Amino acid sequence: MAARTRRARVTAATLTLGVAAGGAALALGTASAQAADRTKAAAPAKPHVTIDTRSTKPLNVRMYPSEDATDVGNLKNGTVVGVDCKVRAQQVQDSTYWYKIRGKEQWITAEFTKSPSGTAPLCKDFFPAKQATQQGKAVG
C-alpha cells in the first residue's frame, strides 16, 4: 500500500509540474504575441505619417481627396497611419497633398500630418495600370 501511495504522489507531482510548465510556456507565448502586436501598432511599414490636428479634435477621413467628399471616419491626434501614395488635389490651408490610407480607398489631407517616414510616391506612379485604364488607354 505504501508503494502505491508513493507512486500516486510521484504521478501527481509529475502532472503538476507538467501543467505548470505548460502554463508557463503558454504565458510566455502570449507575452511574445502581445509584444509583437505592440511593435506592429507602434510602427507600421513605411511610408507612414503621424496625425497632427494641432488640437484635440480628430482628423476626418474622406472617401475622396477633397473636403467636399463624404466623411467615412476619423483618426485621433497622434495616430500613426500607413499610406500608399499621395495626390495633389484640393488645397487645405497650406497643403495641396492628400494621402491615400494604406489598403483602403480613404484619404487624409497632408496639412494635418507630421513626421512622414519614408517617401510616399505619387499615386499615378503607385497605380500606373489603374491610371492608364481610367484614361481610356489599353493596358497590355
CSV table of C-alpha atoms in Angstrom, one decimal:
chain,number,residue,atom,x,y,z
A,1,MET,CA,0.0,0.0,0.0
A,2,ALA,CA,2.9,2.3,0.8
A,3,ALA,CA,4.4,1.8,-2.7
A,4,ARG,CA,1.0,2.6,-4.3
A,5,THR,CA,0.7,5.8,-2.3
A,6,ARG,CA,4.3,6.9,-3.2
A,7,ARG,CA,3.6,6.2,-6.9
A,8,ALA,CA,0.4,8.2,-6.7
A,9,ARG,CA,2.3,11.1,-5.1
A,10,VAL,CA,5.0,10.9,-7.8
A,11,THR,CA,2.4,10.8,-10.6
A,12,ALA,CA,0.6,13.8,-9.1
A,13,ALA,CA,3.8,15.8,-8.7
A,14,THR,CA,4.8,15.0,-12.3
A,15,LEU,CA,1.4,16.1,-13.6
A,16,THR,CA,1.5,19.3,-11.5
A,17,LEU,CA,5.0,20.1,-12.9
A,18,GLY,CA,3.9,19.3,-16.4
A,19,VAL,CA,0.8,21.5,-16.1
A,20,ALA,CA,2.8,24.4,-14.6
A,21,ALA,CA,5.4,24.1,-17.3
A,22,GLY,CA,2.7,24.1,-20.0
A,23,GLY,CA,1.1,27.2,-18.4
A,24,ALA,CA,4.4,29.0,-18.2
A,25,ALA,CA,5.0,28.2,-21.9
A,26,LEU,CA,1.5,29.4,-22.8
A,27,ALA,CA,2.1,32.6,-20.8
A,28,LEU,CA,5.4,33.2,-22.4
A,29,GLY,CA,3.9,32.7,-25.9
A,30,THR,CA,1.1,35.1,-25.1
A,31,ALA,CA,3.5,37.7,-23.8
A,32,SER,CA,5.6,37.3,-27.0
A,33,ALA,CA,2.5,37.7,-29.2
A,34,GLN,CA,1.4,40.8,-27.2
A,35,ALA,CA,4.9,42.4,-27.6
A,36,ALA,CA,4.7,41.7,-31.3
A,37,ASP,CA,1.3,43.3,-31.6
A,38,ARG,CA,2.6,46.4,-29.8
A,39,THR,CA,5.6,46.6,-32.1
A,40,LYS,CA,3.3,46.4,-35.2
A,41,ALA,CA,0.9,49.1,-33.8
A,42,ALA,CA,3.8,51.4,-32.9
A,43,ALA,CA,5.5,51.4,-36.4
A,44,PRO,CA,3.6,50.5,-39.5
A,45,ALA,CA,5.6,49.8,-42.6
A,46,LYS,CA,6.9,52.8,-44.4
A,47,PRO,CA,5.7,55.1,-45.7
A,48,HIS,CA,3.6,56.3,-42.8
A,49,VAL,CA,2.6,59.7,-41.2
A,50,THR,CA,1.5,60.9,-37.8
A,51,ILE,CA,-1.8,62.7,-37.4
A,52,ASP,CA,-1.3,66.3,-36.1
A,53,THR,CA,-4.5,68.2,-35.9
A,54,ARG,CA,-2.9,70.8,-33.6
A,55,SER,CA,-5.8,70.3,-31.2
A,56,THR,CA,-7.8,67.6,-29.5
A,57,LYS,CA,-10.2,67.2,-32.5
A,58,PRO,CA,-9.8,64.1,-34.6
A,59,LEU,CA,-8.9,64.3,-38.3
A,60,ASN,CA,-11.7,63.5,-40.8
A,61,VAL,CA,-11.0,60.6,-43.2
A,62,ARG,CA,-12.6,61.2,-46.6
A,63,MET,CA,-13.9,59.0,-49.4
A,64,TYR,CA,-12.0,61.1,-51.9
A,65,PRO,CA,-9.2,63.7,-51.6
A,66,SER,CA,-11.5,66.7,-51.1
A,67,GLU,CA,-13.1,68.4,-48.1
A,68,ASP,CA,-16.4,68.0,-50.0
A,69,ALA,CA,-16.1,64.2,-50.1
A,70,THR,CA,-18.1,62.1,-47.7
A,71,ASP,CA,-16.6,61.7,-44.2
A,72,VAL,CA,-16.0,58.0,-43.6
A,73,GLY,CA,-14.4,58.2,-40.2
A,74,ASN,CA,-11.8,60.0,-38.2
A,75,LEU,CA,-8.3,59.5,-36.7
A,76,LYS,CA,-7.2,60.7,-33.2
A,77,ASN,CA,-4.4,63.2,-32.9
A,78,GLY,CA,-1.1,61.3,-32.6
A,79,THR,CA,-2.2,58.2,-34.5
A,80,VAL,CA,0.4,56.7,-36.9
A,81,VAL,CA,-1.1,55.8,-40.2
A,82,GLY,CA,0.4,53.8,-43.1
A,83,VAL,CA,-0.1,55.4,-46.5
A,84,ASP,CA,0.1,54.0,-50.1
A,85,CYS,CA,0.7,57.2,-52.0
A,86,LYS,CA,-0.2,60.9,-52.4
A,87,VAL,CA,-2.0,63.1,-54.9
A,88,ARG,CA,-2.3,66.8,-55.5
A,89,ALA,CA,-5.9,67.8,-55.0
A,90,GLN,CA,-8.0,70.4,-53.1
A,91,GLN,CA,-5.9,72.8,-51.1
A,92,VAL,CA,-6.4,72.7,-47.4
A,93,GLN,CA,-4.7,75.7,-45.8
A,94,ASP,CA,-1.1,75.5,-46.9
A,95,SER,CA,-1.1,72.0,-48.5
A,96,THR,CA,-2.4,70.6,-51.7
A,97,TYR,CA,-1.4,67.0,-51.0
A,98,TRP,CA,-3.6,64.2,-49.8
A,99,TYR,CA,-2.5,60.7,-48.6
A,100,LYS,CA,-4.3,57.5,-49.5
A,101,ILE,CA,-4.5,55.3,-46.4
A,102,ARG,CA,-2.8,52.0,-47.0
A,103,GLY,CA,-5.0,49.3,-48.3
A,104,LYS,CA,-8.2,51.4,-48.3
A,105,GLU,CA,-10.0,53.8,-50.6
A,106,GLN,CA,-9.8,56.5,-47.9
A,107,TRP,CA,-7.9,59.8,-47.8
A,108,ILE,CA,-6.5,62.3,-45.4
A,109,THR,CA,-5.1,65.8,-46.0
A,110,ALA,CA,-1.3,66.2,-45.6
A,111,GLU,CA,-2.0,69.5,-43.9
A,112,PHE,CA,-2.7,67.8,-40.6
A,113,THR,CA,0.1,65.2,-40.6
A,114,LYS,CA,3.7,65.4,-39.5
A,115,SER,CA,6.8,63.2,-39.3
A,116,PRO,CA,6.5,61.4,-42.6
A,117,SER,CA,8.5,58.2,-42.5
A,118,GLY,CA,9.6,57.1,-45.9
A,119,THR,CA,8.6,58.8,-49.1
A,120,ALA,CA,5.1,58.3,-50.3
A,121,PRO,CA,5.1,58.0,-54.2
A,122,LEU,CA,2.6,59.9,-56.3
A,123,CYS,CA,-0.5,57.7,-56.8
A,124,LYS,CA,0.0,57.9,-60.6
A,125,ASP,CA,3.3,56.0,-60.1
A,126,PHE,CA,1.9,53.7,-57.4
A,127,PHE,CA,-1.1,52.6,-59.5
A,128,PRO,CA,0.1,53.1,-63.1
A,129,ALA,CA,-2.2,50.4,-64.7
A,130,LYS,CA,-5.2,51.9,-62.9
A,131,GLN,CA,-4.4,55.4,-64.2
A,132,ALA,CA,-3.9,54.2,-67.8
A,133,THR,CA,-7.2,52.3,-67.7
A,134,GLN,CA,-9.1,55.3,-66.4
A,135,GLN,CA,-7.7,57.4,-69.2
A,136,GLY,CA,-9.0,55.0,-71.8
A,137,LYS,CA,-5.7,53.5,-72.7
A,138,ALA,CA,-5.3,49.8,-73.3
A,139,VAL,CA,-3.0,48.2,-70.7
A,140,GLY,CA,-1.2,45.2,-72.1
